Amino acid sequence: MSEEKLGSPESQHVDRLTNQFFRGRVTRAQLFARATALGLSASALASLAAACGGGSTASTGAAASGGTAGAIRRGGRLIVGERDGSAADSLSPFKVVTSIDGMRTRLLYDNLVEYNSAFEPQPRLAKEWESSADQKQWTFRLVDNATFHDGTPVTADDVISTVNILLDEKSGASAGPALAFMKGSTMKKMDAHTVRFDLPKPYVDFPNVWGIDGTQIVPKNFDPNTADSAPNGSGPFKYVSFTAGQESLFVKNENYWREGYPYLDEIQLIDITDENARNNAFLGGQIDVSPNVDVASIAVLEASNAQVFRIPGGSFVDIALVQDDVQFQDPRVREAFALAVDRQKVIDVVYLGNAHLGNDHPISESYPHAPTDIPQREYDVERAKQLLAEAGHPDGINATLYTSDAGFGMVNTAVVVAGSLKEAGINVKVQKWPPDTYWSEVWLKKNMYVSFWSQRPIADVILSLGWSSGAPWNEGHINDPELDRLVAQAREIPDPDERKRLYTEALQIVHDSAATIIPAFSDLVHVARKTVNIEKMPPPVSTPDFHSAWLSA
């Protein structure tokens, strides 16, 4: 790794700092500040720089500089080609499902908080917050200079109205289930820019929730009927046009409350669901940024003198086995499927090594409360055959696995998984579905399908969205009261070790159900032209935040 002896204190410091960087614990600036404070030698600093990405590769927290460092150039149009648009696209923050939904709503609206590279909440519309000693009462103070695009100020009334929509099950707000813990709570307007939340039970991660997609603040007169034609947010860009499944155009908000932002005049988002077509659009100069690219595309795009951003995190492609469907009701059948998945082959073939093992629960090692003592499910064809025989399928079983190009790695994962399942006598027909209707016609509707998840800020949010009883995106139809109890209890525990223990017990239940097979956790990879500069990369979410982007000459 350098001329320093392996195992020496310096090499250990490099290893530790590198690990913190790639797990999103520190930004690049913090990384080298700590390295300097430790007094590392020039050779050790060089090793650290190489390990954390040199040349055309940037990582979490790094600014992509295509021009002179610090020379911000205002104006211009940034064109982004995204992969998962469909006819179900929306501009409403309450209908966010895909990454392109999140990208659009982050341009138009603001959250109360935003995240640093470690998913810690930082001020945005809320300039500060505090809690009572028992963490049941939280007070948020808003900035006093934020306005919506129509010029009206952002106030406590807008926050209260937004939260009421999120908590109203009839609204169908996608982020609503992540706020289910607030049922029975009260909100009080303390003054024009201060809101007090009184929760029925303690919630130690309360500020973290307010940075997720779908919790953006809307005006108190929000009209869902005009959300796609006349959106009125407080975000850095304003609406110009939008055609679901095709493209959208946004123009700079000249009165944006965050001084100096945005740098760009316009952002155009184009839906390009086919990977090859999107690559060709990038190579041909039709788009400037291609988020969430397939790792197989990295080499050809990088050869075109592009910037490649690798953001380590907890994104994953999973295979849902709907456990209350007749084919998968027997837990032995689900376990047989899980045991017959060659996870290392998925990592090698689908991700070209840019991933680490998954264990059939949604919390990767990048989370602070990631479990460390759930035994890894191993590839075991013989045991899978035995379980199938015990379940009444001695001659094997047939199944159809639905997949699509609607998310990174979904098709390749389906093909590799189907191939490894065949070794255990599980004959899988891979059915590829058009991406523009996949999320509306296959996802949450078929009995076995592939899905894609990006990382959420805290364990509670992702479990509340996809694995708790009644969760809106409960792909495997898990319904376990003990799981629900453990997740609810963990919300109230400030002690990190005790919370980790509770989450581990909950995730053991998810693992044992084998209702969602998660072979691997992958990095997010975004590609941009050298002329694209991004002042601050986000934590491991599915798309960059472009309010701080600019174009070099």
Coordinates of C-alpha atoms in Angstrom, one line a residue:
M1 CA 0.0 0.0 0.0
S2 CA 3.0 2.3 0.5
E3 CA 6.6 2.0 1.6
E4 CA 5.4 1.9 5.2
K5 CA 5.6 -1.5 6.8
L6 CA 2.2 -3.4 6.9
G7 CA 0.9 -3.5 10.4
S8 CA 2.8 -0.4 11.5
P9 CA 0.9 2.4 13.4
E10 CA 0.9 4.5 10.2
S11 CA -0.6 1.7 8.0
Q12 CA -3.1 1.0 10.7
H13 CA -4.1 4.7 10.7
V14 CA -4.4 4.6 6.9
D15 CA -6.6 1.5 7.1
R16 CA -8.8 2.9 9.8
L17 CA -9.3 6.3 8.1
T18 CA -9.9 4.6 4.7
N19 CA -12.6 2.4 6.3
Q20 CA -14.3 5.4 7.9
F21 CA -14.3 7.2 4.5
F22 CA -15.8 4.4 2.5
R23 CA -18.4 3.7 5.2
G24 CA -19.5 7.4 4.9
R25 CA -18.3 8.2 8.5
V26 CA -16.2 11.2 7.3
T27 CA -16.0 13.4 4.3
R28 CA -12.8 13.7 2.1
A29 CA -12.0 17.0 3.8
Q30 CA -12.5 15.6 7.3
L31 CA -10.4 12.5 6.3
F32 CA -7.3 14.5 5.4
A33 CA -7.8 16.9 8.3
R34 CA -7.6 13.9 10.6
A35 CA -4.7 12.4 8.7
T36 CA -2.8 15.7 9.0
A37 CA -3.6 15.9 12.7
L38 CA -2.2 12.4 13.2
G39 CA 1.1 13.6 11.7
L40 CA 1.1 10.9 8.9
S41 CA 4.1 10.9 6.6
A42 CA 4.0 12.0 3.0
S43 CA 4.0 8.4 1.8
A44 CA 1.1 7.5 4.1
L45 CA -0.8 10.5 3.0
A46 CA -0.2 9.4 -0.6
S47 CA -1.5 5.9 0.2
L48 CA -4.6 7.4 1.8
A49 CA -5.2 9.6 -1.3
A50 CA -4.8 6.6 -3.6
A51 CA -7.0 4.3 -1.5
C52 CA -9.8 6.9 -1.4
G53 CA -9.9 7.6 -5.1
G54 CA -7.6 9.5 -7.3
G55 CA -7.7 10.6 -10.9
S56 CA -11.3 10.6 -12.3
T57 CA -12.9 8.9 -9.4
A58 CA -14.6 10.8 -6.6
S59 CA -16.4 9.6 -3.5
T60 CA -18.8 10.7 -0.8
G61 CA -18.2 14.2 0.3
A62 CA -15.9 15.1 -2.5
A63 CA -16.4 18.0 -4.9
A64 CA -16.2 17.1 -8.5
S65 CA -14.2 19.8 -10.2
G66 CA -14.1 19.8 -13.9
G67 CA -12.6 23.3 -14.1
T68 CA -10.4 25.4 -11.9
A69 CA -10.9 24.6 -8.2
G70 CA -13.1 27.1 -6.5
A71 CA -13.9 28.9 -9.8
I72 CA -17.7 28.7 -9.7
R73 CA -19.3 29.6 -13.0
R74 CA -23.0 30.5 -12.9
G75 CA -25.6 29.8 -15.6
G76 CA -26.1 27.1 -18.2
R77 CA -28.4 24.0 -18.5
L78 CA -27.5 20.7 -16.9
I79 CA -29.1 17.7 -18.6
V80 CA -29.5 14.5 -16.6
G81 CA -30.6 11.1 -18.0
E82 CA -32.3 8.9 -15.5
R83 CA -33.3 5.2 -15.8
D84 CA -36.4 4.7 -13.8
G85 CA -39.0 7.1 -15.1
S86 CA -42.5 5.9 -16.1
A87 CA -46.0 7.0 -16.8
A88 CA -46.5 6.9 -13.0
D89 CA -44.0 9.8 -12.5
S90 CA -45.1 12.7 -10.4
L91 CA -43.9 16.0 -9.1
S92 CA -45.7 15.6 -5.8
P93 CA -43.4 14.9 -2.8
F94 CA -46.2 12.7 -1.5
K95 CA -45.9 10.3 -4.4
V96 CA -42.1 9.7 -4.4
V97 CA -41.3 6.1 -5.3
T98 CA -38.3 6.1 -7.7
S99 CA -35.0 7.9 -7.7
I100 CA -36.1 10.3 -10.5
D101 CA -39.2 11.2 -8.4
G102 CA -36.9 12.1 -5.6
M103 CA -34.6 14.1 -7.8
R104 CA -37.5 16.2 -9.1
T105 CA -39.0 16.9 -5.7
R106 CA -35.6 17.9 -4.3
L107 CA -35.3 20.5 -7.0
L108 CA -38.7 21.9 -6.3
Y109 CA -39.1 21.6 -2.5
D110 CA -37.0 21.8 0.6
N111 CA -36.8 19.4 3.6
L112 CA -36.5 20.5 7.2
V113 CA -33.1 18.9 7.4
E114 CA -30.5 17.5 5.0
Y115 CA -27.8 14.9 5.6
N116 CA -24.0 14.9 5.8
S117 CA -22.0 12.0 4.4
A118 CA -22.7 10.0 7.6
F119 CA -26.5 10.5 7.3
E120 CA -26.5 12.9 10.3
P121 CA -29.2 15.6 10.1
Q122 CA -28.0 19.1 9.2
P123 CA -30.1 22.4 9.2
R124 CA -32.1 23.2 6.1
L125 CA -35.5 24.8 6.5
A126 CA -35.1 24.1 10.2
K127 CA -32.2 26.1 11.4
E128 CA -32.1 24.4 14.8
W129 CA -34.0 21.9 17.0
E130 CA -34.0 20.7 20.5
S131 CA -35.7 18.0 22.6
S132 CA -37.0 17.5 26.1
A133 CA -35.0 15.2 28.3
D134 CA -37.3 12.3 27.6
Q135 CA -37.2 13.0 23.8
K136 CA -41.0 13.1 23.5
Q137 CA -41.1 16.8 22.9
W138 CA -39.2 18.3 20.0
T139 CA -39.1 22.0 19.0
F140 CA -38.0 23.0 15.5
R141 CA -37.1 26.6 14.6
L142 CA -37.3 27.6 10.9
V143 CA -35.2 30.0 9.0
D144 CA -37.1 33.2 8.7
N145 CA -36.2 34.1 5.1
A146 CA -37.6 31.1 3.1
T147 CA -40.4 31.7 0.6
F148 CA -42.3 29.5 -1.7
H149 CA -42.1 30.1 -5.5
D150 CA -45.2 32.3 -5.4
G151 CA -43.5 34.6 -2.9
T152 CA -45.4 33.6 0.3
P153 CA -43.2 32.9 3.3
V154 CA -42.6 29.4 4.7
T155 CA -44.0 29.3 8.2
A156 CA -44.9 27.0 11.0
D157 CA -48.4 26.7 9.5
D158 CA -47.0 25.1 6.4
V159 CA -45.0 22.6 8.4
I160 CA -48.0 21.6 10.4
S161 CA -50.2 21.2 7.3
T162 CA -47.5 19.1 5.6
V163 CA -47.3 16.8 8.5
N164 CA -51.0 16.4 8.7
I165 CA -51.0 15.3 5.0
L166 CA -48.3 12.8 5.7
L167 CA -50.2 11.3 8.7
D168 CA -53.5 11.1 6.8
E169 CA -53.7 7.6 5.4
K170 CA -56.2 8.8 2.8
S171 CA -53.5 11.0 1.2
G172 CA -51.5 7.9 0.3
A173 CA -48.2 9.8 1.0
S174 CA -45.3 7.4 0.3
A175 CA -43.4 8.6 3.4
G176 CA -46.4 8.5 5.7
P177 CA -45.6 5.0 7.1
A178 CA -42.1 6.3 8.2
L179 CA -44.0 8.7 10.4
A180 CA -46.4 6.1 11.9
F181 CA -44.8 6.6 15.2
M182 CA -46.4 10.1 15.3
K183 CA -49.9 8.8 15.5
G184 CA -51.5 10.4 18.6
S185 CA -49.0 13.2 18.7
T186 CA -49.9 16.9 18.7
M187 CA -48.3 19.9 17.0
K188 CA -48.3 23.5 18.3
K189 CA -47.4 26.6 16.5
M190 CA -45.2 28.5 19.1
D191 CA -44.7 31.5 16.7
A192 CA -44.5 32.1 13.0
H193 CA -41.4 30.1 12.6
T194 CA -41.4 27.6 15.5
V195 CA -43.2 24.3 15.8
R196 CA -43.4 22.1 18.8
F197 CA -44.1 18.4 18.4
D198 CA -45.4 16.4 21.4
L199 CA -45.0 12.7 20.6
P200 CA -46.9 9.9 22.4
K201 CA -43.6 8.0 22.9
P202 CA -39.9 9.0 22.8
Y203 CA -38.2 8.9 19.4
V204 CA -34.5 9.5 19.5
D205 CA -34.1 9.8 15.7
F206 CA -36.8 12.3 15.2
P207 CA -34.7 14.9 13.3
N208 CA -33.3 12.2 11.0
V209 CA -36.8 11.5 9.5
W210 CA -37.2 15.0 8.1
G211 CA -34.6 14.6 5.4
I212 CA -36.0 11.6 3.6
D213 CA -37.7 11.9 0.2
G214 CA -41.4 12.6 0.6
T215 CA -41.2 14.7 3.7
Q216 CA -40.5 18.0 1.9
I217 CA -42.5 21.0 3.1
V218 CA -45.4 22.1 1.0
P219 CA -47.6 25.2 1.4
K220 CA -50.6 25.0 3.6
N221 CA -52.9 25.5 0.5
F222 CA -51.2 22.5 -1.3
D223 CA -53.5 21.1 -4.0
P224 CA -52.8 17.6 -5.1
N225 CA -54.7 18.2 -8.3
T226 CA -52.2 20.8 -9.5
A227 CA -49.1 19.2 -8.1
D228 CA -47.9 18.1 -11.5
S229 CA -48.9 21.2 -13.4
A230 CA -48.3 24.1 -11.0
P231 CA -46.0 22.9 -8.2
N232 CA -45.2 25.6 -5.6
G233 CA -42.2 24.7 -3.4
S234 CA -39.4 26.6 -1.7
G235 CA -36.7 24.7 -3.5
P236 CA -33.8 26.0 -5.6
F237 CA -35.6 25.4 -9.0
K238 CA -39.0 26.3 -10.3
Y239 CA -41.3 24.3 -12.6
V240 CA -41.3 24.9 -16.4
S241 CA -42.6 21.7 -17.9
F242 CA -43.2 18.0 -17.0
T243 CA -44.3 15.0 -19.0
A244 CA -44.5 11.8 -17.0
G245 CA -42.2 9.1 -18.3
Q246 CA -40.5 11.5 -20.8
E247 CA -38.8 14.6 -19.4
S248 CA -39.1 17.6 -17.2
L249 CA -37.5 21.1 -17.2
F250 CA -36.8 23.4 -14.2
V251 CA -35.5 27.0 -14.1
K252 CA -33.4 28.7 -11.4
N253 CA -35.4 30.1 -8.4
E254 CA -34.0 33.7 -8.5
N255 CA -35.4 34.3 -5.0
Y256 CA -34.0 31.1 -3.4
W257 CA -33.6 31.7 0.3
R258 CA -30.2 30.0 0.5
E259 CA -27.9 32.8 -0.5
G260 CA -25.8 32.2 -3.6
Y261 CA -27.7 29.0 -4.7
P262 CA -28.4 27.6 -7.2
Y263 CA -25.6 28.1 -9.7
L264 CA -27.3 26.7 -12.8
D265 CA -29.9 28.5 -14.8
E266 CA -31.8 25.3 -15.8
I267 CA -32.0 21.5 -15.2
Q268 CA -33.5 19.1 -17.6
L269 CA -34.3 15.6 -16.6
I270 CA -34.8 13.0 -19.4
D271 CA -36.2 9.6 -18.8
I272 CA -34.0 7.0 -20.6
T273 CA -34.8 3.6 -19.2
D274 CA -32.6 1.5 -21.5
E275 CA -29.0 1.3 -20.3
N276 CA -27.4 1.2 -23.7
A277 CA -29.5 4.1 -24.9
R278 CA -28.5 6.1 -21.9
N279 CA -24.8 5.3 -22.4
N280 CA -25.0 6.3 -26.0
A281 CA -26.7 9.6 -25.0
F282 CA -23.9 10.3 -22.6
L283 CA -21.2 9.4 -25.1
G284 CA -22.9 11.4 -27.8
G285 CA -23.1 14.5 -25.7
Q286 CA -26.9 14.6 -25.3
I287 CA -26.8 14.3 -21.5
D288 CA -24.3 15.6 -18.9
V289 CA -25.0 13.2 -16.0
S290 CA -26.0 9.6 -15.8
P291 CA -26.9 8.6 -12.3
N292 CA -27.0 5.0 -11.1
V293 CA -25.2 3.4 -14.0
D294 CA -24.7 -0.3 -14.3
V295 CA -21.1 -1.2 -13.3
A296 CA -20.6 -2.9 -16.6
S297 CA -20.9 0.6 -18.2
I298 CA -18.3 2.2 -16.0
A299 CA -15.3 1.3 -18.1
V300 CA -16.6 2.6 -21.4
L301 CA -18.0 5.8 -19.9
E302 CA -14.8 6.4 -17.9
A303 CA -12.8 5.9 -21.1
S304 CA -14.6 8.9 -22.6
N305 CA -12.9 11.1 -20.0
A306 CA -15.9 11.1 -17.7
Q307 CA -16.0 11.5 -14.0
V308 CA -17.0 8.5 -12.0
F309 CA -18.5 9.0 -8.5
R310 CA -18.6 5.8 -6.4
I311 CA -20.6 6.3 -3.2
P312 CA -20.3 3.2 -0.9
G313 CA -23.5 2.4 0.9
G314 CA -26.5 0.1 1.5
S315 CA -28.3 0.0 -1.9
F316 CA -29.5 -3.4 -2.9
V317 CA -31.5 -5.4 -5.4
D318 CA -33.7 -8.0 -3.7
I319 CA -35.9 -10.9 -4.8
A320 CA -39.3 -10.8 -3.1
L321 CA -41.0 -14.1 -2.3
V322 CA -44.5 -13.2 -1.2
Q323 CA -44.9 -15.4 1.8
D324 CA -48.7 -15.5 1.9
D325 CA -48.9 -16.7 -1.7
V326 CA -49.6 -20.4 -2.1
Q327 CA -46.3 -21.1 -3.8
F328 CA -44.2 -19.6 -1.0
Q329 CA -46.4 -20.2 2.1
D330 CA -44.1 -23.0 3.3
P331 CA -41.0 -21.4 4.9
R332 CA -38.9 -24.4 3.8
V333 CA -39.5 -23.4 0.2
R334 CA -38.4 -19.8 0.8
E335 CA -35.4 -21.0 2.7
A336 CA -34.5 -23.3 -0.1
F337 CA -34.6 -20.5 -2.6
A338 CA -32.4 -18.3 -0.3
L339 CA -29.8 -21.1 0.2
A340 CA -29.6 -21.8 -3.5
V341 CA -28.6 -18.2 -4.4
D342 CA -24.9 -18.0 -5.1
R343 CA -24.3 -14.6 -3.6
Q344 CA -20.6 -14.4 -4.5
K345 CA -21.5 -15.0 -8.1
V346 CA -24.0 -12.1 -7.9
I347 CA -21.2 -9.9 -6.6
D348 CA -18.7 -11.0 -9.3
V349 CA -21.0 -11.0 -12.3
V350 CA -23.6 -8.3 -11.6
Y351 CA -21.4 -5.8 -9.7
L352 CA -18.0 -6.8 -11.0
G353 CA -16.8 -7.0 -7.4
N354 CA -18.2 -3.5 -6.4
A355 CA -20.4 -4.9 -3.6
H356 CA -20.3 -6.9 -0.4
L357 CA -22.4 -9.9 0.8
G358 CA -26.0 -9.4 1.7
N359 CA -27.7 -11.6 4.3
D360 CA -31.4 -11.3 3.5
H361 CA -32.1 -8.2 5.6
P362 CA -32.0 -4.6 4.5
I363 CA -29.3 -3.1 6.9
S364 CA -25.8 -3.0 5.5
E365 CA -22.6 -2.4 7.5
S366 CA -22.8 1.3 6.6
Y367 CA -25.6 1.8 9.2
P368 CA -24.5 2.6 12.7
H369 CA -26.7 -0.1 14.2
A370 CA -25.8 -2.8 11.6
P371 CA -25.9 -6.3 13.1
T372 CA -22.7 -8.2 13.4
D373 CA -23.8 -11.5 14.8
I374 CA -26.5 -12.8 12.4
P375 CA -24.9 -15.9 10.8
Q376 CA -24.3 -15.4 7.1
R377 CA -26.6 -17.5 5.0
E378 CA -24.3 -19.7 2.9
Y379 CA -24.7 -21.1 -0.6
D380 CA -25.9 -24.7 0.1
V381 CA -27.5 -26.5 -2.9
E382 CA -27.8 -29.9 -1.1
R383 CA -29.6 -28.4 1.9
A384 CA -31.9 -26.5 -0.5
K385 CA -32.8 -29.8 -2.3
Q386 CA -33.5 -31.4 1.1
L387 CA -35.8 -28.6 2.1
L388 CA -37.7 -28.7 -1.1
A389 CA -38.2 -32.5 -0.8
E390 CA -39.5 -32.0 2.8
A391 CA -41.9 -29.4 1.5
G392 CA -43.3 -31.9 -1.1
H393 CA -41.2 -31.0 -4.1
P394 CA -38.7 -33.9 -4.4
D395 CA -38.5 -33.3 -8.2
G396 CA -37.9 -29.6 -7.9
I397 CA -40.2 -26.6 -8.4
N398 CA -41.0 -24.1 -11.2
A399 CA -41.4 -20.4 -10.7
T400 CA -41.5 -17.1 -12.7
L401 CA -39.2 -14.3 -11.6
Y402 CA -40.2 -10.8 -12.9
T403 CA -37.6 -8.2 -13.5
S404 CA -37.0 -5.0 -15.5
D405 CA -34.4 -2.4 -16.5
A406 CA -36.3 -0.1 -14.0
G407 CA -33.4 -0.1 -11.6
F408 CA -29.6 -0.7 -11.6
G409 CA -28.7 -4.4 -11.6
M410 CA -32.2 -5.8 -11.6
V411 CA -32.1 -7.8 -14.9
N412 CA -28.6 -9.1 -14.3
T413 CA -29.4 -10.1 -10.8
A414 CA -32.4 -12.0 -12.0
V415 CA -30.4 -13.9 -14.6
V416 CA -27.6 -14.9 -12.2
V417 CA -30.0 -15.9 -9.5
A418 CA -32.1 -18.0 -11.9
G419 CA -28.9 -19.8 -13.0
S420 CA -27.8 -20.6 -9.5
L421 CA -31.3 -21.7 -8.4
K422 CA -31.3 -24.2 -11.2
E423 CA -28.6 -26.2 -9.5
A424 CA -31.1 -27.0 -6.7
G425 CA -33.8 -28.1 -9.0
I426 CA -35.6 -24.7 -9.0
N427 CA -36.5 -23.9 -12.5
V428 CA -37.0 -20.2 -12.9
K429 CA -38.4 -18.4 -15.9
V430 CA -37.1 -14.9 -16.0
Q431 CA -39.8 -12.6 -17.3
K432 CA -38.5 -9.1 -18.3
W433 CA -41.1 -6.4 -18.0
P434 CA -41.1 -2.9 -19.6
P435 CA -39.6 -0.4 -17.1
D436 CA -42.3 2.2 -17.8
T437 CA -45.0 0.0 -16.2
Y438 CA -43.0 -2.2 -13.9
W439 CA -43.6 -0.3 -10.7
S440 CA -47.3 -0.1 -11.3
E441 CA -48.0 -3.5 -12.8
V442 CA -45.4 -5.9 -11.3
W443 CA -44.0 -4.5 -8.1
L444 CA -46.2 -5.4 -5.0
K445 CA -48.5 -7.4 -7.4
K446 CA -46.7 -10.5 -8.5
N447 CA -45.6 -13.3 -6.2
M448 CA -41.9 -13.3 -7.1
Y449 CA -40.1 -10.3 -8.5
V450 CA -37.0 -8.2 -8.4
S451 CA -36.9 -4.8 -6.7
F452 CA -34.3 -2.0 -6.1
W453 CA -33.8 -0.1 -2.8
S454 CA -31.5 2.8 -2.1
Q455 CA -30.2 3.4 1.4
R456 CA -32.4 5.2 3.9
P457 CA -30.9 7.4 6.7
I458 CA -31.8 5.2 9.7
A459 CA -32.7 1.6 10.2
D460 CA -36.2 2.5 11.5
V461 CA -37.2 4.2 8.3
I462 CA -36.3 1.4 6.0
L463 CA -37.9 -1.2 8.2
S464 CA -41.1 0.9 8.6
L465 CA -41.3 1.3 4.8
G466 CA -40.7 -2.3 3.8
W467 CA -40.6 -4.9 6.5
S468 CA -42.9 -3.9 9.4
S469 CA -46.5 -5.2 9.4
G470 CA -48.6 -3.0 7.2
A471 CA -45.6 -1.2 5.6
P472 CA -46.6 0.2 2.2
W473 CA -43.7 -1.4 0.4
N474 CA -43.8 -4.7 2.3
E475 CA -42.6 -6.8 -0.7
G476 CA -42.6 -10.2 1.1
H477 CA -45.8 -9.5 3.1
I478 CA -44.0 -10.0 6.4
N479 CA -46.4 -9.7 9.3
D480 CA -44.7 -10.4 12.6
P481 CA -45.8 -8.7 15.8
E482 CA -42.5 -9.4 17.5
L483 CA -40.7 -7.6 14.7
D484 CA -43.0 -4.7 15.1
R485 CA -42.4 -4.6 18.9
L486 CA -38.6 -4.6 18.5
V487 CA -38.6 -1.8 16.0
A488 CA -40.9 0.3 18.1
Q489 CA -38.9 -0.3 21.2
A490 CA -35.6 0.6 19.5
R491 CA -37.0 4.0 18.6
E492 CA -37.1 4.9 22.3
I493 CA -33.6 3.8 23.3
P494 CA -30.8 6.4 23.3
D495 CA -28.1 3.8 24.1
P496 CA -26.5 2.7 20.8
D497 CA -25.5 -0.8 22.0
E498 CA -29.0 -1.6 23.3
R499 CA -30.6 -0.2 20.1
K500 CA -28.2 -2.4 18.0
R501 CA -29.3 -5.4 20.1
L502 CA -32.9 -4.7 19.4
Y503 CA -32.4 -4.1 15.7
T504 CA -30.4 -7.3 15.5
E505 CA -33.3 -9.3 16.9
A506 CA -35.7 -7.6 14.5
L507 CA -33.4 -8.3 11.5
Q508 CA -32.9 -11.9 12.5
I509 CA -36.7 -12.3 12.1
V510 CA -36.5 -10.7 8.6
H511 CA -33.5 -13.0 7.7
D512 CA -35.3 -16.1 9.0
S513 CA -38.4 -15.4 7.0
A514 CA -36.5 -15.5 3.7
A515 CA -39.3 -13.4 2.2
T516 CA -36.8 -11.0 0.7
I517 CA -33.6 -12.4 -0.6
I518 CA -30.8 -9.8 -0.6
P519 CA -27.7 -11.2 -2.2
A520 CA -25.5 -8.1 -2.0
F521 CA -25.2 -4.5 -1.0
S522 CA -23.7 -2.3 -3.8
D523 CA -22.1 1.0 -4.3
L524 CA -23.9 3.8 -6.1
V525 CA -22.1 4.9 -9.2
H526 CA -22.9 8.2 -11.0
V527 CA -21.1 9.4 -14.1
A528 CA -20.7 13.0 -15.2
R529 CA -18.8 15.0 -17.8
K530 CA -15.6 16.7 -16.8
T531 CA -17.4 20.1 -17.1
V532 CA -19.9 19.1 -14.3
N533 CA -18.9 20.3 -10.9
I534 CA -20.8 19.3 -7.7
E535 CA -19.9 21.2 -4.6
K536 CA -21.2 18.6 -2.2
M537 CA -22.0 15.0 -2.9
P538 CA -24.9 13.6 -0.8
P539 CA -24.7 10.5 1.4
P540 CA -25.5 7.1 -0.2
V541 CA -28.9 8.0 -1.7
S542 CA -29.9 7.2 -5.2
T543 CA -29.3 10.6 -6.9
P544 CA -27.1 13.7 -6.4
D545 CA -28.6 17.0 -5.1
F546 CA -28.0 19.5 -7.9
H547 CA -28.6 22.7 -6.1
S548 CA -24.8 23.0 -5.7
A549 CA -23.8 21.9 -9.2
W550 CA -22.2 24.2 -11.8
L551 CA -20.8 23.8 -15.3
S552 CA -17.2 24.7 -16.2
A553 CA -16.6 26.6 -19.5

